[in-house]
Structure formats: structure tokens, C-alpha cells
XYZ file of C-alpha atoms in Angstrom:
544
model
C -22.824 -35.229 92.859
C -20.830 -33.940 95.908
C -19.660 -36.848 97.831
C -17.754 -34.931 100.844
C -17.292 -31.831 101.829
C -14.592 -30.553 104.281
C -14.194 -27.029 105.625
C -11.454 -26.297 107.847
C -10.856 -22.382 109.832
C -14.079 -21.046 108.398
C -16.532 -19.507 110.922
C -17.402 -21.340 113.763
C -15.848 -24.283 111.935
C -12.547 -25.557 113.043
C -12.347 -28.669 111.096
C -15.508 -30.859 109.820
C -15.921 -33.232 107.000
C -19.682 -34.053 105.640
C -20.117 -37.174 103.439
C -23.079 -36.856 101.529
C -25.312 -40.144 99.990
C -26.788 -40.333 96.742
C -30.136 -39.203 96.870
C -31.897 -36.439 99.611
C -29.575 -35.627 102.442
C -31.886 -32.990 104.796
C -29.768 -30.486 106.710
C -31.258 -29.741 109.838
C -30.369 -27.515 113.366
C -31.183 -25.438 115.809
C -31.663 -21.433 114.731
C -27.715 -20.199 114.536
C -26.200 -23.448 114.460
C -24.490 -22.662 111.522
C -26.188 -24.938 108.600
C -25.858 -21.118 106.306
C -22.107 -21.342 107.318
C -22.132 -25.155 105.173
C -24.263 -23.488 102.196
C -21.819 -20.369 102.218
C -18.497 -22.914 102.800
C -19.828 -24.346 99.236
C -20.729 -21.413 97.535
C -16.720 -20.165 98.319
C -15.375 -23.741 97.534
C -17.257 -23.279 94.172
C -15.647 -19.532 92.921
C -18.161 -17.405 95.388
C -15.414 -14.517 96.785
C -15.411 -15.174 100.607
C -16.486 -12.474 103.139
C -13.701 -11.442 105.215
C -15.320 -11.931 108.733
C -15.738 -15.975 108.021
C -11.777 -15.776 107.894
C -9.886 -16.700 111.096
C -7.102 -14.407 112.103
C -3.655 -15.723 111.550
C -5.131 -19.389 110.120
C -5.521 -20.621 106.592
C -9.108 -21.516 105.683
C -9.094 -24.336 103.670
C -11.892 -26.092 101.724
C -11.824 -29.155 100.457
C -15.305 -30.873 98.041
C -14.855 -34.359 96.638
C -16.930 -34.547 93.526
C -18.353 -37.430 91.484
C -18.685 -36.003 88.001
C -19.436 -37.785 84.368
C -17.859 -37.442 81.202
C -20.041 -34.756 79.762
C -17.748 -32.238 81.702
C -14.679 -33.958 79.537
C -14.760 -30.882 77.397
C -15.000 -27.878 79.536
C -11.896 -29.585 81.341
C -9.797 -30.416 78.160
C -10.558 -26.802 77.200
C -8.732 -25.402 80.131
C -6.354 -27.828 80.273
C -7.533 -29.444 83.317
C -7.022 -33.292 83.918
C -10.256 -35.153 83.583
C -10.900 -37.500 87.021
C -14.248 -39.367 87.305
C -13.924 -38.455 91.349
C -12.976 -34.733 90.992
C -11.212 -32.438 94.383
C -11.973 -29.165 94.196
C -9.587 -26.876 96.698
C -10.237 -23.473 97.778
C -6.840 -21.983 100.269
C -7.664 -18.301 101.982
C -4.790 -16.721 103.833
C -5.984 -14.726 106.646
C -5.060 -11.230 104.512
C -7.688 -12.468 102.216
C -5.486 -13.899 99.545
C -6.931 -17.386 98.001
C -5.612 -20.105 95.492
C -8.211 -22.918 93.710
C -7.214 -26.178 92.725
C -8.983 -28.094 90.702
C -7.202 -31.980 90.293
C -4.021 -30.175 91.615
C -4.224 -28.156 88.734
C -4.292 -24.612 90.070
C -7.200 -22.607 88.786
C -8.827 -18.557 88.338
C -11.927 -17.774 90.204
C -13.612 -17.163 87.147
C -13.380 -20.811 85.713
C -13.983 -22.446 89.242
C -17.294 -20.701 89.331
C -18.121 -21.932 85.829
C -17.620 -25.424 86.663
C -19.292 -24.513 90.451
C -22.493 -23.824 88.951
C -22.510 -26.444 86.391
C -22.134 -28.847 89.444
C -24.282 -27.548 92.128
C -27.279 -24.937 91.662
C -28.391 -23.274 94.826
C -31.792 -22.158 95.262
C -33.230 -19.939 98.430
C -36.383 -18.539 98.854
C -35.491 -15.438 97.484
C -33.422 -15.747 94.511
C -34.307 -17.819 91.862
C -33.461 -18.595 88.334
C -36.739 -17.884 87.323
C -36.735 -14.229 87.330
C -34.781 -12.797 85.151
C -32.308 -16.020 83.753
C -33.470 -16.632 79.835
C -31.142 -19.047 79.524
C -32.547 -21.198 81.993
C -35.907 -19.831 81.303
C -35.110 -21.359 77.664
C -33.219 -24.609 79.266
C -36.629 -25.456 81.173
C -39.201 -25.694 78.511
C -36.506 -26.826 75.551
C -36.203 -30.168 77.910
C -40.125 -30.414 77.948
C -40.271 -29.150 74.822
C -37.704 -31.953 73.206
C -35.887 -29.677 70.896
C -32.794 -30.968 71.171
C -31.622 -32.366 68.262
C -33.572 -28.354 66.002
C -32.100 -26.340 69.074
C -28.625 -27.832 68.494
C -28.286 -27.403 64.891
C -29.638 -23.817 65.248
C -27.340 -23.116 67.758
C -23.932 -24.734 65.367
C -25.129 -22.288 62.767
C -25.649 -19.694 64.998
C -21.979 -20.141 65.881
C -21.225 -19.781 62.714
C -23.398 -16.379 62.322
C -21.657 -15.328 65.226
C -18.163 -15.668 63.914
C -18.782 -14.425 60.689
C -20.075 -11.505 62.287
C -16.639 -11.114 64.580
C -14.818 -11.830 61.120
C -16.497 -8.649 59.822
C -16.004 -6.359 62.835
C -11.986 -6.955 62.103
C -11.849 -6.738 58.456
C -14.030 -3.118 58.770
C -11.965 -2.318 61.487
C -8.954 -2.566 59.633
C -9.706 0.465 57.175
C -10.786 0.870 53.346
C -9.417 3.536 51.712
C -12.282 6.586 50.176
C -11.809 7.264 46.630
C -10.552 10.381 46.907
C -7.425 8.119 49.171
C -7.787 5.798 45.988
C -7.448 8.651 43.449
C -4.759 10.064 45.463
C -2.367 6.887 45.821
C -3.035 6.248 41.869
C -1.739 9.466 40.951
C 1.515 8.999 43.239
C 1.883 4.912 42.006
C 1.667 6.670 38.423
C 4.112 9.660 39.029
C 6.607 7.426 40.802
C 6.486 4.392 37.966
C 6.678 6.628 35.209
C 10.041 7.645 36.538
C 11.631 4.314 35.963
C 13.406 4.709 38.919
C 16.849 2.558 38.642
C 19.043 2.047 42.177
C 21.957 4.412 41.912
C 21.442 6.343 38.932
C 21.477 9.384 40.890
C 25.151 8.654 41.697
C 25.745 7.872 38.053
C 24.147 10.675 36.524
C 26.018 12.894 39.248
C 29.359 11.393 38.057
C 28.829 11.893 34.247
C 27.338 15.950 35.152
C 30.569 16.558 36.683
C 33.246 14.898 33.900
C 30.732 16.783 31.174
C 30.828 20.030 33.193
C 34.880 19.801 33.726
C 35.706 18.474 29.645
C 37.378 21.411 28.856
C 39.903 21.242 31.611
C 40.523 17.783 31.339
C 41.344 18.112 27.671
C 43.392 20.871 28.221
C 45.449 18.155 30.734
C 45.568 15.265 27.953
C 46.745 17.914 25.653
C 49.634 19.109 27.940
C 50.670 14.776 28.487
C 50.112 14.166 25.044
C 52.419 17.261 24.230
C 55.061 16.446 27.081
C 55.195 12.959 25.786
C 55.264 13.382 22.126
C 56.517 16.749 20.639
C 59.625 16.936 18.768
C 61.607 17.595 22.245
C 59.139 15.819 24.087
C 60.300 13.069 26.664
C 59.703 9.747 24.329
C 62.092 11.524 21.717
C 64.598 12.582 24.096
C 65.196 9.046 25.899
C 64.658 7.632 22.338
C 67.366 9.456 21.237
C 69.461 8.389 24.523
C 69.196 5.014 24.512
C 70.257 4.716 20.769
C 73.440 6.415 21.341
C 73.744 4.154 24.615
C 73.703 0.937 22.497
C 76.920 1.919 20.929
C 78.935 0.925 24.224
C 78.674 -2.128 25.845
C 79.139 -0.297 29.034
C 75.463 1.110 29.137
C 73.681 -2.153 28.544
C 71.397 -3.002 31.673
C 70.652 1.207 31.345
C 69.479 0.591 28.177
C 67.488 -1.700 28.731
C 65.951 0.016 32.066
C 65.519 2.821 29.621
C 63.188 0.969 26.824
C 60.973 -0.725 29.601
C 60.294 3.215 30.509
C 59.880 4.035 26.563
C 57.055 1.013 26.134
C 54.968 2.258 29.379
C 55.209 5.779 27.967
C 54.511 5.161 24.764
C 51.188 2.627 26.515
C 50.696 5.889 28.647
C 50.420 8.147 25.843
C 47.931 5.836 23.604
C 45.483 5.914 26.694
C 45.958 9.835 26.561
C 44.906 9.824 23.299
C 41.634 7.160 23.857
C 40.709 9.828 26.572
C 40.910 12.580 24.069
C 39.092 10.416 21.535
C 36.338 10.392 24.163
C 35.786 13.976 24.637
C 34.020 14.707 21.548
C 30.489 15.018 23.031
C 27.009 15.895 21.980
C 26.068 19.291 23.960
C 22.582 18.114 24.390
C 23.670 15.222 26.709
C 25.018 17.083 29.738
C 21.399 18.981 29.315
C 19.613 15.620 29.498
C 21.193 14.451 32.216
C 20.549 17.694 34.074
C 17.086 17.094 33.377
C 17.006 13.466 34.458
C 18.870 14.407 37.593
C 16.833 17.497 38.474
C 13.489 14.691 38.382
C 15.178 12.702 40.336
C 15.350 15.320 42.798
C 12.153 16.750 42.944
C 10.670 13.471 43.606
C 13.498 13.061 46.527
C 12.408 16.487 48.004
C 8.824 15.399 47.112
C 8.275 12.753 49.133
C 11.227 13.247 51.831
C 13.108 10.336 50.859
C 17.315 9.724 50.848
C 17.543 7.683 47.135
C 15.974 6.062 44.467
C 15.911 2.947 46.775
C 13.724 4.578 49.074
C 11.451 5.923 46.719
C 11.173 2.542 45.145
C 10.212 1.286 48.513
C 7.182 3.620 48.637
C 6.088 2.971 45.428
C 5.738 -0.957 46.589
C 3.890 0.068 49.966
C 1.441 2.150 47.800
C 1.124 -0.574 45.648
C 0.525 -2.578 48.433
C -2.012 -0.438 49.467
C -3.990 -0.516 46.875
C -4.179 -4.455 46.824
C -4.960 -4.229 49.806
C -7.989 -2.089 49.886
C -8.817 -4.009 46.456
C -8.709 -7.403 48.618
C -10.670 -5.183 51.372
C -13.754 -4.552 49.507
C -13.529 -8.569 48.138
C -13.614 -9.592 51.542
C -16.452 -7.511 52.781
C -18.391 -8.460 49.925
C -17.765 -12.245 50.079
C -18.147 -11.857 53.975
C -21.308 -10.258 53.832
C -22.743 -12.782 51.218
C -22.021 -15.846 53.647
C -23.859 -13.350 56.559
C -27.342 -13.159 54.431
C -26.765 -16.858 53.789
C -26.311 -17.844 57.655
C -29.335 -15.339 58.502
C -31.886 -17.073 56.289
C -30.283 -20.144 57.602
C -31.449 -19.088 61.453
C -34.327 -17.430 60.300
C -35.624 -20.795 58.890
C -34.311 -22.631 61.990
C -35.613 -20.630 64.422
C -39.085 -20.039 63.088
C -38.851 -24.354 63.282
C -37.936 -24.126 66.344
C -40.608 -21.752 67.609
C -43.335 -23.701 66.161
C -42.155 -26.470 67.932
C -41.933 -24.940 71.290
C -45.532 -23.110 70.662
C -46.793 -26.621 70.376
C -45.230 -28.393 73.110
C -45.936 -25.210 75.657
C -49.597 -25.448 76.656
C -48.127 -28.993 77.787
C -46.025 -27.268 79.726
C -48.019 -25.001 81.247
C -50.709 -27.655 82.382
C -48.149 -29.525 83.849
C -46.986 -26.860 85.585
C -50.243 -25.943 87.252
C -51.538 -29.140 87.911
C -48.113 -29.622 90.210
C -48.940 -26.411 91.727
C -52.249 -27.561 92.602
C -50.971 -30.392 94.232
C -48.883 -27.959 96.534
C -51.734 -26.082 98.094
C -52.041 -23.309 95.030
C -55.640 -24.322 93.646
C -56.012 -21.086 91.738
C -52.560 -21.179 90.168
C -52.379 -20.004 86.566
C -48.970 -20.456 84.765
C -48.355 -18.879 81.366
C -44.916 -19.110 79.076
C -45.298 -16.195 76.452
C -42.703 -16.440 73.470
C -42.092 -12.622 72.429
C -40.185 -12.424 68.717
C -37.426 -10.034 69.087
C -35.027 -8.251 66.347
C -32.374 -10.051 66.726
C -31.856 -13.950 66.845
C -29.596 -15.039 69.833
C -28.063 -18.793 70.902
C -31.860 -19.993 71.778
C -33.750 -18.298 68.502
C -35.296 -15.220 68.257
C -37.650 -14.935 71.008
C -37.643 -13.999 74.546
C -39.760 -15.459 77.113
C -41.827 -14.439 79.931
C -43.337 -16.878 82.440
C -46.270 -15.142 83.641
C -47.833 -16.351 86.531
C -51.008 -15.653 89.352
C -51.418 -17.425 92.411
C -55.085 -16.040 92.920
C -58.302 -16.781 90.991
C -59.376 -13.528 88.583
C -55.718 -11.834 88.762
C -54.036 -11.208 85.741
C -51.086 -12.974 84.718
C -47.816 -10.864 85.021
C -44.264 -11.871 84.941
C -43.285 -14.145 88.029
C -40.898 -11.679 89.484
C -43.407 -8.996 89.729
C -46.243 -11.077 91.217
C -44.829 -14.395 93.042
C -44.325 -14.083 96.654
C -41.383 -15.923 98.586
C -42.981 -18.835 99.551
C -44.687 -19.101 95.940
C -41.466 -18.622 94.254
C -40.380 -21.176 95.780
C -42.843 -23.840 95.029
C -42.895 -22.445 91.174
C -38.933 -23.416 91.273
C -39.532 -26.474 93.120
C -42.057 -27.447 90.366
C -39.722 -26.694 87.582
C -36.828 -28.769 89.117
C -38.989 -32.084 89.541
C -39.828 -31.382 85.967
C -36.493 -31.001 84.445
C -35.541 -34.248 86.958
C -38.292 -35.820 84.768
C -36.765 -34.950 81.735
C -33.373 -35.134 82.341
C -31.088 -35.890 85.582
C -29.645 -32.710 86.860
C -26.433 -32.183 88.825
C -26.656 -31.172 92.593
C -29.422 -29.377 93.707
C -29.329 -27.426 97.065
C -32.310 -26.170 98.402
C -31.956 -23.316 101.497
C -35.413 -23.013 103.463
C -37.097 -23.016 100.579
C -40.137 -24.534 102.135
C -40.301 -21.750 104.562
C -43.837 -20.525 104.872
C -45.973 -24.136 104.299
C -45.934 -26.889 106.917
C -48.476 -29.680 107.599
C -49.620 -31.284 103.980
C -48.098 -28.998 101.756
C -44.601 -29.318 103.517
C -45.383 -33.342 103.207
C -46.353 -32.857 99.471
C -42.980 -30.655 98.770
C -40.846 -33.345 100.628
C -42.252 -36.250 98.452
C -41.349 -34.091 95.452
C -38.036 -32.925 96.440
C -37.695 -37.070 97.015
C -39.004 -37.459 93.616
C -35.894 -35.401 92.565
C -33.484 -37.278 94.013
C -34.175 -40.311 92.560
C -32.520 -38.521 89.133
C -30.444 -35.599 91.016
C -28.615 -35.267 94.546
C -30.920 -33.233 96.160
C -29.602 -31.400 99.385
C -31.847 -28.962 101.805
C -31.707 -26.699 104.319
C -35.363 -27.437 106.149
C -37.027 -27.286 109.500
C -39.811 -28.830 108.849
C -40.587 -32.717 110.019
C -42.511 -33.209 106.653
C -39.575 -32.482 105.027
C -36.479 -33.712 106.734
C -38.243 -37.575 107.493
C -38.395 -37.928 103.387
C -34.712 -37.613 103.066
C -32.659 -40.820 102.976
C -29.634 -39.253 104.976
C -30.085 -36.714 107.637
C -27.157 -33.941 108.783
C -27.285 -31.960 111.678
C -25.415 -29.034 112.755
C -24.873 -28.541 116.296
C -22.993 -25.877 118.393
C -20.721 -26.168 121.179
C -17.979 -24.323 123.373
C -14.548 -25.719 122.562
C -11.368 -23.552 124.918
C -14.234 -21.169 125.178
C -15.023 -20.273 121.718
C -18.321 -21.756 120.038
C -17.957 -23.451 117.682
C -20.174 -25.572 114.702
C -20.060 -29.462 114.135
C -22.186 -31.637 111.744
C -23.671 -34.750 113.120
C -24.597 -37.888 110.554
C -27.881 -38.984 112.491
C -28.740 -42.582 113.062
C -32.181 -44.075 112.678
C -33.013 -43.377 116.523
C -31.107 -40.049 116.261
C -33.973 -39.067 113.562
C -36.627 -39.758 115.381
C -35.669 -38.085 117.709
C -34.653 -34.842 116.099
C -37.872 -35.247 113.893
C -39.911 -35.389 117.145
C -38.203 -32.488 118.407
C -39.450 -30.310 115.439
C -42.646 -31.505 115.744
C -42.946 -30.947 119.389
C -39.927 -28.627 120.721
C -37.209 -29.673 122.943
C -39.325 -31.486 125.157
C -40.449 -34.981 123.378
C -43.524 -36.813 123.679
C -44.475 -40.287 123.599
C -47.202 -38.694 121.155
C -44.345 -36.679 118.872
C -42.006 -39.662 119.163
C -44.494 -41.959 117.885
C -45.808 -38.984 115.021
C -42.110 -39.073 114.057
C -41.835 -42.833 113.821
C -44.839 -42.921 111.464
C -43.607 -39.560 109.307
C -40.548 -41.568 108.575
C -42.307 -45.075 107.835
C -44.510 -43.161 105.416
């Protein structure tokens, strides 16, 4: 329930505060007093966007609600990380260029989730807008309370969740690609090609390395030839400083030279066996610089190929084609396992919802009678009220029907939908009808009814006031009403006056006393000028 409301720099408002009682608070006043100004202030404290000539130049409009809420809204305000408070303040700022902040619990807030909790809080009905005519959900909200289907309607709806997400699962894994079988037949044929080549990191460098020493044999033998010649032939330089230091180690004299001189003899003569290992090694089969050739000339194709630098890189696509192919393997695994849990989840809701339809079926000509027999009572003997369940293709978070409340005020008219048919003041009572039945089922939140009773008056406005009582005893009930009938069955009475403050009207709202009521009741029943007889009418309407 709303338990204060204060608006401050909106309209003809400069600062007010309204603290509302459990129960039916009436809102009454003069024509232009501003009692729309209070239902709009709400509507914009609640995520409505504001209209730009209710903003005061060069002043912040600020609106402040104090809300008493239970702990089934725990969850919607864990899930946006709001912090839970039994007593709940709702702030809306506006800056005077039209730029606003929301706070919920000092937790600053988007527009978007403000009006979600707004209309879980308070609903606001006028004469001419209603749930009723075109709103399944609520449509399917009203007769599943009469209807008792909570505990089938819940399960449906957990599996239907879980249709639901299955279904999203799919959308991603299709939209993620398969591969055709041509695509298939092409990437096998490259995986093939490219593992068939054994590729090895590097052997392009190697093979390069042992092209070029088989290529250039001749000339390097023709160089160990030459050394091995220089080093070892009859004049060659081992003989000669053989021959040198043996004469040297006949005098003393040329010791350490000597010496020096057979260090340079052992790495010549270790120089000259390494010559001869290299010439060892250049006895070669002809066919191996053609083989490697070969190797090195597939090895480049496949480079110029598939435009890559080295074997590394080639061995990199080969993995990503690889991985491909997993992939799309995986692919088709997952849309068939995905599509097998879909056919079981459909015959799941299928079963569930033709449950559930049977149920409602039953329950509805209930319903219905109910429904007309409270219309009755508000001056509509002829009222027919129909709820027609049409099965559609596809199921949805209530089953897989959509309903139609059909409905005629007069007797021998046919029964069409309610928005095509009802007038205002019909609408009205239809909506008011529905409410005290929900109330019966189940306590609703706020309910704020704008002239809604515009159009009746004498025992009909007396019947709709007992009902809209009837409400409040399970729901805070809140209405915007000139009629006696109506405002004496509220338990608190609000009225919104006008006056001229430094020469600028302005709106106030006025908490009426017991003598203030009958007094303002008297007014409506008589006009400005009160009669012993109206005074006395008023006394009675509020004894009643």
C-alpha cells in the first residue's frame, strides 16, 4: 500500500504531502482543483515520463511515495540488486530541462525498472482505459485466480521456461553455422593433402641446407683436395716443418722453437684428418639431391598453395581445419540432442496445458455467473458475460489458448468482445466487478480508481461504493469520485482545494474531519449552498 505521498514543484503544487489509511481513501474537489495533478504526480513517481508543462521553470520537481510492501517483492528487488525494506521510498528528481533521476531505497534506478515495480504496486484504472481490452495476461490472471490453477499453471509455466530456453539454446547453436557437405568434402580433402605431407617444423631450412652442400660437392672437394695436398705432399707443409724441427733438435739453442713448432705439427696433422673425414663424406648417392628436390619442391607448392610463410604455419591450418571439422561434428550432435529435449518439453506442455484448459473450461461458467449476477446488482439487468478460450498454434506462459471476454449490456444483442461493445460507464463497472472478484480471491496491491463511476449516481453509485468498500477490506483502494454515494463509503476522505498564493494558484490537499465530510458530502448532494435537508441526507449517507 502507499502510505504517503509528497509532490513538491509539480503543477499547481508547491509542496504537499498526502498520508493515505489502510482501506478506501475518496479523493474529492471542486472541477480543476487539481485531484488529476495527484493521479498524474503518481503515475511519474512510478516510471510514467513527465509532461514538460507540469515542470516549474528554474525549480526541481521532486516526488517523494512512502510504500508499505511485503516480501513477495523480495525477488524482483534481489534481482536488480535493490535493498529489500518492508517500508519502501520511492524518489523521482526532474530538473527543469527535463532531466530526471529515480531512487528506489537510495539505490538509484532506470525508468524502465521503476515502472515495473510501479505497476506491480499500484494499478490505475479510468473510465477509459482498462485492462480488460486487450491485456491477456491479466485477462488470464483474472479467471486463473477464480479458476484456482495455481499450483497446474505454475508447473506449466517452470516447464515452459524450460521450452523457452531450449528454444534460445537452439537459435545460438544454428546461428553459429554447420558446414554443407560439399564445405565437409572440401576441408577433408585439404586435412588429407596437408597430413599426408608429414609436415616437420624446419625441414624446409634443412632440406635447403643439404640442396646447396649436394649442389656445390664438386667444389668443395676440389678445396679438401688442394688442403689435403698443401698439407701432405712430399713438399707439403707437415713435411717441411717436420723436417725443420728435426734438424732444430740438434742445438740446444732452438728448444722453446721446437717445441712451438710440434704444437703447430699436431693441429695440422688434427687439421688434415678432418680434411680427410670431409672427403670421406662426399661419396654420395645421385638420387638423394633428386629426392630432396622433390621433397622441397612439395613443400613449396603447399606454401604457395595455401599462402602460408613455413611448415609451422601450415601445421597451424591443418589444426584449425581439424578443428573445424569437430566442430561441425559436435554441431550436428548438439542440434540433434537439442532438438530431442524440444519434442520432449512440447509433449510436456502439450499435456499440461490441455490439463490446464480443462480445468479452466470447468471453473468458467462459474465465472461468468458470478460475473453477471454482480453486474446485475449494478443496474445492468440484461448483462451477459462470456469468457471464450480460443486454442492457438503456439503454447505461450499461460497455455495455448487466447481468450476473449465477450460481453452485451442489452437483452437479444450478441455477445462481442468487450472493447468493441462496452461503453465508458459499462467498462467501468465490468472492471469494477473483476477487481472485487480478484479482492475475493486474493488481496491485490493498490488500486486507484479515476471517475470511474462517472455516468451512475443515486443507487447504482451507492451499490459501486459498497463494492469498491468491499475491496478495501483486502486492497487499498483509492478514487477519484464526485459522487456522495461514493465518497461517504470511504474510511478517509482527501480533498483538493485551490488557492492564490503571491498571486499564482495554486493546489493543496485537505485530510477532512468528520464535520468537514458532512459537509463536503452535503455540498455534492446539494451545491455550494447547504441545506438542513442535504446536511442531514449526508449525515445518514455516512451512518449507512
Amino acid at each position: 500500500m502507499i502510505k504517503s505521498l509528497k509532490i513538491k514543484n509539480y503543477a499547481l503544487i508547491n509542496d504537499v504531502k498526502i498520508n493515505f489509511k489502510e482501506g478506501f481513501t475518496v479523493l474529492g474537489g471542486e472541477t480543476g482543483a487539481g485531484k488529476s495533478i495527484i493521479l498524474d504526480a503518481l503515475s511519474v513517481l512510478l516510471g510514467k515520463r513527465i509532461d514538460r508543462f507540469a515542470i516549474r521553470s528554474n525549480k526541481k520537481t521532486i516526488i517523494e511515495g512512502i510504500f508499505k510492501l511485503d516480501n513477495s517483492f523480495v525477488n524482483f528487488f534481489n534481482q536488480h540488486n535493490i535493498d529489500y525494506e518492508e517500508t519502501t521510498i520511492i524518489t523521482r528528481e526532474v530538473n527543469s530541462n527535463g532531466k530526471s533521476r529515480a531512487f528506489i531505497n537510495d539505490t538509484p534506478v532506470l525508468l524502465n525498472i521503476l515502472n515495473d515495480l510501479g505497476t506491480q504496486i499500484v494499478e490505475i484504472h479510468t473510465q477509459n482505459q482498462s485492462i480488460l481490452l486487450q491485456d491477456q495476461v491479466s485477462q488470464f490472471t483474472l479467471i486463473d485466480l477464480f479458476c484456482n490453477t495455481n499450483e497446474i499453471l505454475s508447473n506449466y509455466q517452470l516447464q515452459y521456461i524450460k521450452y523457452k530456453d531450449l528454444h534460445t539454446e537452439l537459435i545460438k547453436i544454428k546461428a553459429s553455422g554447420s558446414l554443407s557437405e560439399n564445405e565437409l568434402d572440401f576441408l577433408n580433402f585439404q586435412i588429407n593433402e596437408l597430413s599426408l605431407a608429414n609436415l616437420q617444423v624446419g625441414e624446409k631450412e634443412e632440406l635447403e641446407t643439404k640442396i646447396d652442400f649436394l649442389e656445390n660437392i664438386q667444389g668443395i672437394s676440389e678445396v679438401i683436395k688442394n688442403g689435403e695436398s698443401t698439407l701432405n705432399d712430399e713438399y707439403g707443409v707437415i713435411s717441411r716443418l717436420s723436417l725443420l724441427e728435426k734438424r732444430m733438435l740438434d742445438y740446444d739453442t732452438f728448444n722453446d722453437l721446437s717445441k712451438r713448432i710440434n704444437s703447430v705439427l699436431i693441429e695440422l696433422n688434427d687439421l688434415n684428418d678432418h680434411l680427410s673425414s670431409k672427403s670421406v663424406n662426399l661419396n654420395c648417392d645421385p638420387s638423394q639431391l633428386h629426392n630432396f628436390n622433390s621433397r622441397l619442391d612439395e613443400l613449396n607448392a603447399l606454401l604457395n598453395k595455401y599462402r602460408k610463410n613455413n611448415e609451422s604455419d601450415l601445421i597451424n591450418y591443418l589444426n584449425e581445419l581439424q578443428r573445424k571439422i569437430n566442430l561441425s561434428k559436435s554441431y550436428n550432435n548438439l542440434l540433434k540432442d537439442v532438438g530431442s529435449k524440444i519434442e520432449v518439453q512440447l509433449n510436456i506442455l502439450s499435456n499440461l496445458s490441455t490439463e490446464l484448459n480443462k480445468i479452466r473450461c470447468a471453473a468458467l461458467p462459474s465465472f461468468e455467473k458470478e460475473v453477471e449476477t454482480n453486474l446485475n446488482n449494478l443496474g445492468m439487468p440484461h448483462a451477459r458475460f462470456k469468457v471464450e478460450l480460443i486454442e492457438c498454434n503456439d503454447f505461450h506462459y499461460y497455455g495455448k489458448t487466447e481468450v476473449k471476454f465477450l460481453f452485451s449490456a442489452n437483452k437479444g444483442a450478441s455477445l462481442l468482445e468487450v472493447a468493441k461493445v462496452a461503453s465508458g460507464g459499462e467498462l467501468s463497472r465490468l472492471m469494477l466487478v473483476m477487481k472485487y472478484i480478484s479482492a475475493k480471491s486474493i488481496g491485490l496491491n493498490t488500486l486507484f480508481f479515476d471517475e470511474i463511476d462517472i455516468g451512475v449516481s443515486g443507487e447504482i453509485a451507492s451499490l459501486m461504493g459498497n463494492m469498491m468498500s468491499e475491496i478495501s477490506n483486502s486492497s487499498q483502494v483509492i478514487a477519484i469520485s464526485h459522487l456522495p454515494q461514493v465518497a461517504s463509503k470511504a474510511n478517509q476522505h482527501l480533498k483538493v482545494v485551490k488557492h492564490i498564493v503571491n498571486n499564482r494558484t495554486v493546489s493543496d490537499v485537505k485530510n477532512l474531519n468528520n464535520e468537514e465530510r458532512i459537509m463536503e458530502i452535503a455540498k455534492l448532494l446539494s451545491g455550494k449552498e447547504v441545506s438542513s435537508e442535504a446536511y442531514e441526507n449526508a449525515k445518514v449517507l455516512l451512518n449507512q
